[in-house]
CSV table of C-alpha atoms in Angstrom, one decimal:
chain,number,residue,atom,x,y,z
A,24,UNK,CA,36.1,49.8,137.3
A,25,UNK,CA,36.3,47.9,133.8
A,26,UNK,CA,35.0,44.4,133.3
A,27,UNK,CA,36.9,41.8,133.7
A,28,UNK,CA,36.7,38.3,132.7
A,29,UNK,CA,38.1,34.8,133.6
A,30,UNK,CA,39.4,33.1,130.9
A,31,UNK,CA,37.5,29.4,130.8
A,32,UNK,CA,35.3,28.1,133.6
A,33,UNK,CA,36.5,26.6,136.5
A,34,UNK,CA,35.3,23.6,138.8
A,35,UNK,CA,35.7,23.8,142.6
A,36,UNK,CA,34.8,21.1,144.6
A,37,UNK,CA,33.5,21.4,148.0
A,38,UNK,CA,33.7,18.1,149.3
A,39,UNK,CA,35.8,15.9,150.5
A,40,UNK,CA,34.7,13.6,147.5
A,41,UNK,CA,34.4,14.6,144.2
A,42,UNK,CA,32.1,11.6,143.4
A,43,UNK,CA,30.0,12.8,146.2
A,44,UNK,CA,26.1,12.3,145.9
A,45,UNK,CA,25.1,14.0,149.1
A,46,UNK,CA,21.9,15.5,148.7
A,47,UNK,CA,22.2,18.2,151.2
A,48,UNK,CA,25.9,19.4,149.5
A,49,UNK,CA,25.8,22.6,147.8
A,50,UNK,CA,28.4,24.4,145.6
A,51,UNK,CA,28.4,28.0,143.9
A,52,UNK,CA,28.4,28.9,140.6
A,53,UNK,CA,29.3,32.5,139.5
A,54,UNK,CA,28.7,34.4,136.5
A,55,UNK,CA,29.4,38.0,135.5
A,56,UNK,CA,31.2,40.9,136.5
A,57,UNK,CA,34.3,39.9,138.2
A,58,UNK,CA,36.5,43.0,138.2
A,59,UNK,CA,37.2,42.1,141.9
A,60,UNK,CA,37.1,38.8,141.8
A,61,UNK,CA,33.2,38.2,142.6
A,62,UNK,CA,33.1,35.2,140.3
A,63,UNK,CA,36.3,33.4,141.6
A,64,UNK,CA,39.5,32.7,140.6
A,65,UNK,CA,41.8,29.7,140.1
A,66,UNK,CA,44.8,30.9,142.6
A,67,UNK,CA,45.2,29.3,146.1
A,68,UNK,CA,40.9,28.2,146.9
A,69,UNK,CA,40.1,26.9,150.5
A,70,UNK,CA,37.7,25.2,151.6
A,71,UNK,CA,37.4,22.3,149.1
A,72,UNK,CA,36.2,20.0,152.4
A,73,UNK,CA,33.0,22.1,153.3
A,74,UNK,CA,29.2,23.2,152.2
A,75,UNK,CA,28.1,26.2,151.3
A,76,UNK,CA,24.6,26.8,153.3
A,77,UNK,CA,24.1,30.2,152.4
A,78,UNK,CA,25.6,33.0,150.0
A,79,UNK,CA,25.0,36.4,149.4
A,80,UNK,CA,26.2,38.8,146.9
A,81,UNK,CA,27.3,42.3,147.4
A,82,UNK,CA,28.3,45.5,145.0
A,83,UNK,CA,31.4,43.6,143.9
A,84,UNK,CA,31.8,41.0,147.4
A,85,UNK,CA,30.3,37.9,148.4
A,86,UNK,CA,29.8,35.9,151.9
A,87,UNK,CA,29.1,32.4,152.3
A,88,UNK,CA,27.7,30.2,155.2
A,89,UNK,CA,29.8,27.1,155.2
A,90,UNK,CA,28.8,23.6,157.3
A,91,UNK,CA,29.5,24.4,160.6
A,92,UNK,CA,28.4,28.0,161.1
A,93,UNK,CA,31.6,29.3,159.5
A,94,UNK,CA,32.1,32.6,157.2
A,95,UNK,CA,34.3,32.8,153.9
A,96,UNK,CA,34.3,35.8,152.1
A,97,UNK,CA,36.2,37.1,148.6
A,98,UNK,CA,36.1,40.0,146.1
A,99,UNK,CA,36.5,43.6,147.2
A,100,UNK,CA,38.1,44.2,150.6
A,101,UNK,CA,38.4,48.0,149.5
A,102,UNK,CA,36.5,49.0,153.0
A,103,UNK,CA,37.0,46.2,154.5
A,104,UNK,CA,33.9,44.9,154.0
A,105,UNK,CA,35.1,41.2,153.1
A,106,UNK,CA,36.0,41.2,156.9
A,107,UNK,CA,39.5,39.1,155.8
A,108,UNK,CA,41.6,41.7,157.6
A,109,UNK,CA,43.3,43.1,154.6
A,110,UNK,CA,44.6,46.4,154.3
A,111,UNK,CA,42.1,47.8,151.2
A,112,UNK,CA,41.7,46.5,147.9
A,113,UNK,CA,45.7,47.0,146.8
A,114,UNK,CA,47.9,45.7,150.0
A,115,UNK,CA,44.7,42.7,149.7
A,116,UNK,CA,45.5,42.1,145.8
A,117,UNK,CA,49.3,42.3,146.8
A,118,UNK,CA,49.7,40.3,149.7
A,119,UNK,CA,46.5,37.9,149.5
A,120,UNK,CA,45.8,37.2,145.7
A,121,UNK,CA,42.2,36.6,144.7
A,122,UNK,CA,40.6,33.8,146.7
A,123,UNK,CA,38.2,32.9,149.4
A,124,UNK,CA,39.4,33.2,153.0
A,125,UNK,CA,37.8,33.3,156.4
A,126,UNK,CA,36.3,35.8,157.9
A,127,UNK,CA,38.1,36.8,160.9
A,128,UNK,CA,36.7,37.3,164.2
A,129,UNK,CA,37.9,38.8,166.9
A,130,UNK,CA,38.6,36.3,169.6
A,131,UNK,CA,35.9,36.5,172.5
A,132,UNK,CA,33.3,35.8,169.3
A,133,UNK,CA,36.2,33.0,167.5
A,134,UNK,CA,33.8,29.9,167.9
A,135,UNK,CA,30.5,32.0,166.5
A,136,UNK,CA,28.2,30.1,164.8
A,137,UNK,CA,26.5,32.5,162.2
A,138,UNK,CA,23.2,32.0,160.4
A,139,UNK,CA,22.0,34.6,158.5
A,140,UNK,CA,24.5,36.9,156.5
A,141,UNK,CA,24.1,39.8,154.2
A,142,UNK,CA,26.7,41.2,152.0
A,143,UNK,CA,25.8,45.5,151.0
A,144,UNK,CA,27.9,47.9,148.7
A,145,UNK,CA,30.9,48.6,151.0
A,146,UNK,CA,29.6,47.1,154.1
A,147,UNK,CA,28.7,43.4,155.6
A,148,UNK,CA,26.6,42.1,158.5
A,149,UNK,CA,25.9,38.6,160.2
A,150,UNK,CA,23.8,36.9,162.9
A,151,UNK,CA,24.8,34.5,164.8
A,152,UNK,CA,22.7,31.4,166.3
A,153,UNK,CA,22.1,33.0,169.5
A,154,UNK,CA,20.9,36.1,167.9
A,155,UNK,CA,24.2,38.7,168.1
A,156,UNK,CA,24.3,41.2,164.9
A,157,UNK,CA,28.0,42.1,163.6
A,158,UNK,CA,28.5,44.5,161.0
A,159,UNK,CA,32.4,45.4,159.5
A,160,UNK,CA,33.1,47.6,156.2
A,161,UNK,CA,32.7,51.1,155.8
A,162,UNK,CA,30.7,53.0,158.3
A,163,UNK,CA,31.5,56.6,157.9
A,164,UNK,CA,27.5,57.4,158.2
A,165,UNK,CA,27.0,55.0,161.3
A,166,UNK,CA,25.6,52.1,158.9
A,167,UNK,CA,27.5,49.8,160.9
A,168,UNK,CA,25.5,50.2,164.7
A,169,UNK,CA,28.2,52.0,166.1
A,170,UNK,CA,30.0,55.9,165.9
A,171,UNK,CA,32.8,55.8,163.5
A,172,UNK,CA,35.4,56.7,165.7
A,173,UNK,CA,38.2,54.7,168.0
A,174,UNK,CA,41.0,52.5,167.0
A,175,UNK,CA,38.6,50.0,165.5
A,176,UNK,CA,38.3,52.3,162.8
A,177,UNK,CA,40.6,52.3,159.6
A,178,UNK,CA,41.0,55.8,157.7
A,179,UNK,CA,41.1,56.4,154.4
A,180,UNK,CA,43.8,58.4,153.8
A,181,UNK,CA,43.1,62.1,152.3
A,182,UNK,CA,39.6,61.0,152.7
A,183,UNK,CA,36.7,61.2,155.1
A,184,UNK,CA,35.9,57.7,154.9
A,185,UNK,CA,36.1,55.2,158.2
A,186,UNK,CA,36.0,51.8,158.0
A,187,UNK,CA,36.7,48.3,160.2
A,188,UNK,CA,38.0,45.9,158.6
A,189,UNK,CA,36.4,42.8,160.9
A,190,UNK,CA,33.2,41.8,162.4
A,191,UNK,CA,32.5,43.5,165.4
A,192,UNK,CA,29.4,43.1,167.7
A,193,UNK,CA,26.7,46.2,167.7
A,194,UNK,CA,26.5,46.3,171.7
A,195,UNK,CA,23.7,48.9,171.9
A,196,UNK,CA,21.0,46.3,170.9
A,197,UNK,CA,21.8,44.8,174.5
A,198,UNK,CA,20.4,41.5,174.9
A,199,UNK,CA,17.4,41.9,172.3
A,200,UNK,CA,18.6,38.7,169.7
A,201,UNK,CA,18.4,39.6,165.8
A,202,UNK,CA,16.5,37.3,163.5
A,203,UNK,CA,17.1,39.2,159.9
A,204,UNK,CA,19.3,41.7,158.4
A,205,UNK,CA,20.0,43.5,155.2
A,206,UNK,CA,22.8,45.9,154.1
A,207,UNK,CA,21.2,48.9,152.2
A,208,UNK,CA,23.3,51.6,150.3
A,209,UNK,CA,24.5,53.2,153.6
A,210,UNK,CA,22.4,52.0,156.2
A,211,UNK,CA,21.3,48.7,157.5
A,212,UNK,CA,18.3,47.4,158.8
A,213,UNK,CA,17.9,44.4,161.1
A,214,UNK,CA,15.1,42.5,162.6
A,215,UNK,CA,14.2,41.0,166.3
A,216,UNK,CA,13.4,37.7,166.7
A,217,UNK,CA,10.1,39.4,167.8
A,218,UNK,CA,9.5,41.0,164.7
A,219,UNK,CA,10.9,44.2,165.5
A,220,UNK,CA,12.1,46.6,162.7
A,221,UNK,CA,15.5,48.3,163.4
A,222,UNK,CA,17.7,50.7,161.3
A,223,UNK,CA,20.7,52.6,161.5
A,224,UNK,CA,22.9,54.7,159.2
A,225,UNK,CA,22.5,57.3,156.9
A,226,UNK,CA,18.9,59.2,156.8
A,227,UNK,CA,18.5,60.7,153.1
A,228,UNK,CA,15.9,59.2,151.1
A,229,UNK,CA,13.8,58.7,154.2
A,230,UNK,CA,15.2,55.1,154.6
A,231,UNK,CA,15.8,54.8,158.3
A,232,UNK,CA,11.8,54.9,158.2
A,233,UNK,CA,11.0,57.6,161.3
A,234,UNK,CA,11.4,60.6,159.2
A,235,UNK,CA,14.2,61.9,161.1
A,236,UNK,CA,17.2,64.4,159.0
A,237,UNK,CA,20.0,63.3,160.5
A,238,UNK,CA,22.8,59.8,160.7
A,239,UNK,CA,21.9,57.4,163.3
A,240,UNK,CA,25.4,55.5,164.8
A,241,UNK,CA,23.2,53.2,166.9
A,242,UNK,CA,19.8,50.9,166.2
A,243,UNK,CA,16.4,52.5,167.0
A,244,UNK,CA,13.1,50.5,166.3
A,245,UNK,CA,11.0,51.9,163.6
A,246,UNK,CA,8.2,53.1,165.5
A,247,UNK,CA,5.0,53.0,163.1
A,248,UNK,CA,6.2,49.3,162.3
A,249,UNK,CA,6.0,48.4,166.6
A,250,UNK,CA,3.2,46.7,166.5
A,251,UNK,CA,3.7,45.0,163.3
A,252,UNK,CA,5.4,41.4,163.1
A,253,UNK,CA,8.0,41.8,160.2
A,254,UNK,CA,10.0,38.5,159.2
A,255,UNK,CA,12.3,39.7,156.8
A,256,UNK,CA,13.7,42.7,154.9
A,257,UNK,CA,15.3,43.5,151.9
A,258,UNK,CA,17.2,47.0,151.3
A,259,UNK,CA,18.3,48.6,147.4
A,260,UNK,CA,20.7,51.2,147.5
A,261,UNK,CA,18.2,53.6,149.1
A,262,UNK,CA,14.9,52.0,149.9
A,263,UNK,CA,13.3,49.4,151.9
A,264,UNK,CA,10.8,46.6,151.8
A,265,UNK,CA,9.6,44.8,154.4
A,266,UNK,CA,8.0,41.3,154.8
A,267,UNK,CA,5.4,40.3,157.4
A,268,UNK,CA,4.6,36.8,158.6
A,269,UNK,CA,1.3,37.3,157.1
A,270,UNK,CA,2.4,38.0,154.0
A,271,UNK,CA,2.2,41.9,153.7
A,272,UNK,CA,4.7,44.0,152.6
A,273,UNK,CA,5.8,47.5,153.6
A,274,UNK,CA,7.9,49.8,151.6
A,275,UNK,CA,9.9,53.3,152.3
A,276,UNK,CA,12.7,55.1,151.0
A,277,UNK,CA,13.1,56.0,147.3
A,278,UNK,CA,13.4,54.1,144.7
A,279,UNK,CA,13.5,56.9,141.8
A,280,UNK,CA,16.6,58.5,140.4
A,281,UNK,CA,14.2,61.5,139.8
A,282,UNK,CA,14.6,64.2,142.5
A,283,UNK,CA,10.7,65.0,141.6
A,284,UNK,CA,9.9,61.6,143.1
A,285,UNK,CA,9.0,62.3,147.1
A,286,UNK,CA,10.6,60.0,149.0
A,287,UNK,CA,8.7,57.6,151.9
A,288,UNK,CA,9.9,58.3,155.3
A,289,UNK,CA,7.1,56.4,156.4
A,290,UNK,CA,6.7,52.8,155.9
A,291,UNK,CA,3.6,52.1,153.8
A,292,UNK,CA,1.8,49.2,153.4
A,293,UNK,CA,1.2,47.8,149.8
A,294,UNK,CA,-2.1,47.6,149.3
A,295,UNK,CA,-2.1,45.6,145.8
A,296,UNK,CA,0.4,42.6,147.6
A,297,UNK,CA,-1.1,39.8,149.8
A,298,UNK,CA,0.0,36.4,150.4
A,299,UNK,CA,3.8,37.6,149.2
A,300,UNK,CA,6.6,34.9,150.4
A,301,UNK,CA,10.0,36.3,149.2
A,302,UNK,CA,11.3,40.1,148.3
A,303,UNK,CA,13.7,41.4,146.8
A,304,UNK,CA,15.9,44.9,146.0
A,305,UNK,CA,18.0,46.3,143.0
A,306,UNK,CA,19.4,49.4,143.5
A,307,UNK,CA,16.5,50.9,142.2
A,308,UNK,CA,13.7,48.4,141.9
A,309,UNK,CA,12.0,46.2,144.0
A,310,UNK,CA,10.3,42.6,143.1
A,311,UNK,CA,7.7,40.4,145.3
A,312,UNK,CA,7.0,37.2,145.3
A,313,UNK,CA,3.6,36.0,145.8
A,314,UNK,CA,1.4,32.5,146.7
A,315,UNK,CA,-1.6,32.5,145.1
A,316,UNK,CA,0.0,30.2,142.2
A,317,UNK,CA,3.2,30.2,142.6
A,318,UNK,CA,3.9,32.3,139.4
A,319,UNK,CA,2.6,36.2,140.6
A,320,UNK,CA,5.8,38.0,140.7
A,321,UNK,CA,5.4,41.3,141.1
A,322,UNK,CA,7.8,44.2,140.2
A,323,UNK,CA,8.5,48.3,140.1
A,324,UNK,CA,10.7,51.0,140.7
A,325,UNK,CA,13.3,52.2,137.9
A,326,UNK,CA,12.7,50.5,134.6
A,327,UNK,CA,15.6,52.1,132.7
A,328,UNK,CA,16.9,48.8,131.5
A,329,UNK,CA,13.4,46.9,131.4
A,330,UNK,CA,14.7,45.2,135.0
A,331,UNK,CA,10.7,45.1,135.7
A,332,UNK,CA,9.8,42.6,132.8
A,333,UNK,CA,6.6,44.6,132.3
A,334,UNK,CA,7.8,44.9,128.1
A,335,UNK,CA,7.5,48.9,128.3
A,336,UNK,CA,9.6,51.9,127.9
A,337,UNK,CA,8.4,53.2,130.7
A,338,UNK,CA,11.3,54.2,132.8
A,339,UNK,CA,10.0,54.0,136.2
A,340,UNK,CA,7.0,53.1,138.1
A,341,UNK,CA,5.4,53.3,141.5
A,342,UNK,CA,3.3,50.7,141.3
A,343,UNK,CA,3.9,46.8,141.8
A,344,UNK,CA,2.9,45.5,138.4
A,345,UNK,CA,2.4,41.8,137.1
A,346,UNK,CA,5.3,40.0,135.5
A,347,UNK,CA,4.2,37.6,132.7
A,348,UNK,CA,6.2,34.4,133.8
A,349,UNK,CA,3.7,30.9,133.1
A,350,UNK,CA,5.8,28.2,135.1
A,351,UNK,CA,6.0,28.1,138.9
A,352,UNK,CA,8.2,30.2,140.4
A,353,UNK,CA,10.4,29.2,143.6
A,354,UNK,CA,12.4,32.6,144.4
A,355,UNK,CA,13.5,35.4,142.9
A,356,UNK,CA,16.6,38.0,143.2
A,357,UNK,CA,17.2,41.5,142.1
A,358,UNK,CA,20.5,42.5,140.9
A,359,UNK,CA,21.7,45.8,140.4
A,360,UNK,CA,19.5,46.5,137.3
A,361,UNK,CA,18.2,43.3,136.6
A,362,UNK,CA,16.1,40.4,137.9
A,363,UNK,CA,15.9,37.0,137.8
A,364,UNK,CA,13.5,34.4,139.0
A,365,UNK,CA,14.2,30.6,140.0
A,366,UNK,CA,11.8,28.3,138.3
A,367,UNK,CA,10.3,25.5,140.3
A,368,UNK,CA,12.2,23.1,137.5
A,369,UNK,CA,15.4,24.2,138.6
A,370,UNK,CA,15.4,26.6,135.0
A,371,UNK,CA,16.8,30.5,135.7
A,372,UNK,CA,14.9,33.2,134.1
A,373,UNK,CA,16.3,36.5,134.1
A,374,UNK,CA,15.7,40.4,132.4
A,375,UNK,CA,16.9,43.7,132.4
A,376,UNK,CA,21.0,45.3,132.4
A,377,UNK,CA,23.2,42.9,131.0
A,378,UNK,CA,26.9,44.5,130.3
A,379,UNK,CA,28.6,42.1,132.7
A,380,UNK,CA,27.2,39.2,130.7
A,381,UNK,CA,25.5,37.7,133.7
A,382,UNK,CA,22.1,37.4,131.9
A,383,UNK,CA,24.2,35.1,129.5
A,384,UNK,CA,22.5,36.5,126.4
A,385,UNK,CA,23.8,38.0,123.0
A,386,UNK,CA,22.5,41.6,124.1
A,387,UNK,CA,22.8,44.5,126.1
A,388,UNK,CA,19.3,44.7,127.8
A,389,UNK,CA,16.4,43.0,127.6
A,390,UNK,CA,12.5,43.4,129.1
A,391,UNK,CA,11.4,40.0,128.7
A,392,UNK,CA,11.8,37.3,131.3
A,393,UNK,CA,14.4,35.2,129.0
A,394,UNK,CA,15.8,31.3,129.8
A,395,UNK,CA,19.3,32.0,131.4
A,396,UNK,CA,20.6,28.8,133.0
A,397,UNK,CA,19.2,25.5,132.0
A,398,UNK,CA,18.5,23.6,135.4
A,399,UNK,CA,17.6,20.2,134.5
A,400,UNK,CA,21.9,19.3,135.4
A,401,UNK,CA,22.6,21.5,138.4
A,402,UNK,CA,19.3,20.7,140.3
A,403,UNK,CA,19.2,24.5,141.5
A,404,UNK,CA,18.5,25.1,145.1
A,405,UNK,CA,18.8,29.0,145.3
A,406,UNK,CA,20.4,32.3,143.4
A,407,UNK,CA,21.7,35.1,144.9
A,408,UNK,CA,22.6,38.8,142.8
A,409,UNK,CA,24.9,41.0,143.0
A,410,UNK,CA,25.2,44.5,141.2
A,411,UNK,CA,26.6,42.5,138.1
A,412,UNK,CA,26.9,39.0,139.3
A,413,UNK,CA,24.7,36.3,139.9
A,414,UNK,CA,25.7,33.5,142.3
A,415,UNK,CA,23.8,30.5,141.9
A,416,UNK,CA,23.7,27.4,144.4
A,417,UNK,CA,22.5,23.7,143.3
A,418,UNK,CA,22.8,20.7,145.0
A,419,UNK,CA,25.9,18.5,145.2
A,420,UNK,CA,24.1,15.2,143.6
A,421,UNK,CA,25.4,15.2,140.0
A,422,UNK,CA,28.5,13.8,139.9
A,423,UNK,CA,31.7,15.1,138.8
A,424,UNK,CA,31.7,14.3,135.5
A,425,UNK,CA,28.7,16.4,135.1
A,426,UNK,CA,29.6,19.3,136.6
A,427,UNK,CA,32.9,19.2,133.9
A,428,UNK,CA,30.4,19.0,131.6
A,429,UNK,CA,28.4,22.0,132.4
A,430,UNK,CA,31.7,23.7,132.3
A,431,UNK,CA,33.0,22.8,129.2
A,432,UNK,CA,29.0,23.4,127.7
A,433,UNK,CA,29.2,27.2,129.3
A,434,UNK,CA,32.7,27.6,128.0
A,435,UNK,CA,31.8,26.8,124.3
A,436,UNK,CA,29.0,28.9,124.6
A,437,UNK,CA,31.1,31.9,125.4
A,438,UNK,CA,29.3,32.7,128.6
A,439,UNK,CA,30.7,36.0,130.3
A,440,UNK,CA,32.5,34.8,133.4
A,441,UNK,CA,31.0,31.0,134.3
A,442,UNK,CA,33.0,29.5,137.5
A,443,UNK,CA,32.3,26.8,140.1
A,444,UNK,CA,33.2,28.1,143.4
């Protein structure tokens, strides 16, 4: 799919009052590839009255969390995977132009209150408060927690492909309530609110993490990790890392492009990583977040666009290495080959892959963590990437005038795609 971009930034306000100063208001603001409308459009927007809690960024799809518990998706629906109910990515360009819309349950599940969402390649998955895990999108290889069969399942015609094209509940975890989940490549992984590791999907690359050789339909706990108390997880397009709530990391799967490189059926611990408080997947690469001082990032995997930040023409390695960053560090976020890290001043650094223009720089690639988004206006709360997009969240207490501003600054700049969302 070609690039595509939006013309001039665009404001969208989220509140009921523009002049709002509400410090616990959020709004989105999207830069990059928008070939499927990932960075937002100016047709027919919803929503204008609520919050954004939560986002996450897909392959070329996004989910948000709105006040309330609610779910609003928009880009791709080609699979499904936006969970609007379209019919693909043509009838859902045809008859639904680009915007955000709900996500539609079905009705038993209607009032849902969700918490925790993640948004994969071709497939999405949500928790809810009381701890039920939906997945919707394409689940040919059983990434969604349930055989791809039945009328639930949309076919792709003259193709092999099965899809649903709305949340539906993954009944075989019973009554054991979900904490965390992440959408890999083909697979998806989900923790317990005891700490228990689940996967399900496609088994290559070793990344359902019990060494089996064949597609699992249905959740089974990753057995060497039993005894282990994992928090979170993040997933790449086909390997894993997991976070524990001591502040270890496992990893498994394969991160290489290089068939030479074994893969990890096994999760292994990291032996170099202690103290780590956020991770984070590319499709190939992998970063970690550490405590110490607030400023040991950690990164490796595939280096073919100097996504790692290490400043080396080494294309991959296995080892988490130091990335160079002086200031404070309050997340970070791996897009599809690059990364980007959230300074505690509000500033966005970010590296690697930049053909969509979502590092906002005049080059192609770069290996050096590099000032992206100035953060002293938009008071930054989070950021969120996607395989070419970056969604970034700050808090609604600048007033309107401001946020024009930024627009209008963004827009003489000649920034890729900049929207407010």
């Amino acid at each position: 799919m070609g690039q595509i971009l939006t013309k001039s930034p665009m404001v969208l306000n989220l509140d009921n009052d523009p002049n709002s100063k509400a410090k616990h208001s959020r709004c989105l603001y999207a830069f990059g590839c928008n070939s499927e409308n990932q960075c937002g459009s100016n047709q027919g927007y919803i929503f204008r009255e609520k919050i954004v809690l939560q986002a996450s960024a897909g392959s070329s799809h996004n989910l948000v969390i709105l006040k309330g518990g609610q779910l609003a998706a928009w880009g791709s629906n080609q699979y499904g995977q936006a969970g609007t109910q379209g019919l693909g990515w043509v009838e859902s360009w045809i008859y639904n132009p680009p915007s955000i819309f709900p996500v539609i349950f079905e009705r038993q599940f209607s009032k849902v209150q969700v918490t925790q969402i993640s948004a994969g390649h071709w497939h999405s998955t949500c928790i809810s408060d009381i701890g039920l895990l939906f997945t919707w999108g394409l689940g040919t290889s059983g990434q969604l927690g349930y055989p791809p069969v039945g009328d639930d399942f949309m076919k792709v015609e003259r193709g092999k492909e099965r899809y649903v094209l709305y949340p539906k509940l993954v009944e075989s975890l019973g009554s054991i309530p979900m904490s965390h989940v992440a959408c890999g490549g083909t697979f998806t992984v989900a923790v317990s609110q005891m700490g228990q590791v689940y996967t399900f999907g496609r088994w290559r690359y070793g990344v359902l993490g019990n060494g089996e050789q064949e597609n699992r339909a249905e959740p089974k706990i990753v057995e060497s990790l039993a005894s282990v108390r994992v928090e979170k997880v993040a997933c790449g397009l086909n390997h894993v890392l997991a976070l524990t709530g001591s502040g270890k990391v496992y990893q498994w799967g394969n991160q290489s492009t290089n068939d030479d490189i074994a893969d990890i059926e096994i999760p292994e611990l990291l032996t170099n990583i202690d103290g780590a408080t956020h991770i984070s997947c590319g499709e190939h690469h992998s970063a970690v977040l550490c405590s110490h001082n607030q400023n040991n990032l950690y990164t490796w995997g595939l280096n073919n666009y100097g996504q790692l930040g290490h400043e080396t023409s080494t294309r991959f390695s296995a080892v988490p290495d130091k990335v160079e960053i002086a200031s404070k560090i309050s997340t970070i976020g791996c897009g599809g080959f690059f990364t980007v890290a959230l300074l505690k001043s509000g500033d966005l650094l970010g590296w690697g892959n930049n053909k969509y223009g979502q590092l906002r720089i005049n080059q192609f690639e770069c290996s050096k963590p590099t000032l992206i988004l100035k953060g002293s206006l938009q008071k930054v709360s989070d950021v969120v990437c996607g395989h070419g997009h970056i969604l970034v969240l700050y808090r609604k207490d600048v007033d309107f005038e401001a946020e024009q501003s930024l627009a209008r600054s963004a827009r003489q700049e000649d920034y890729s795609s900049a929207n407010f969302i």
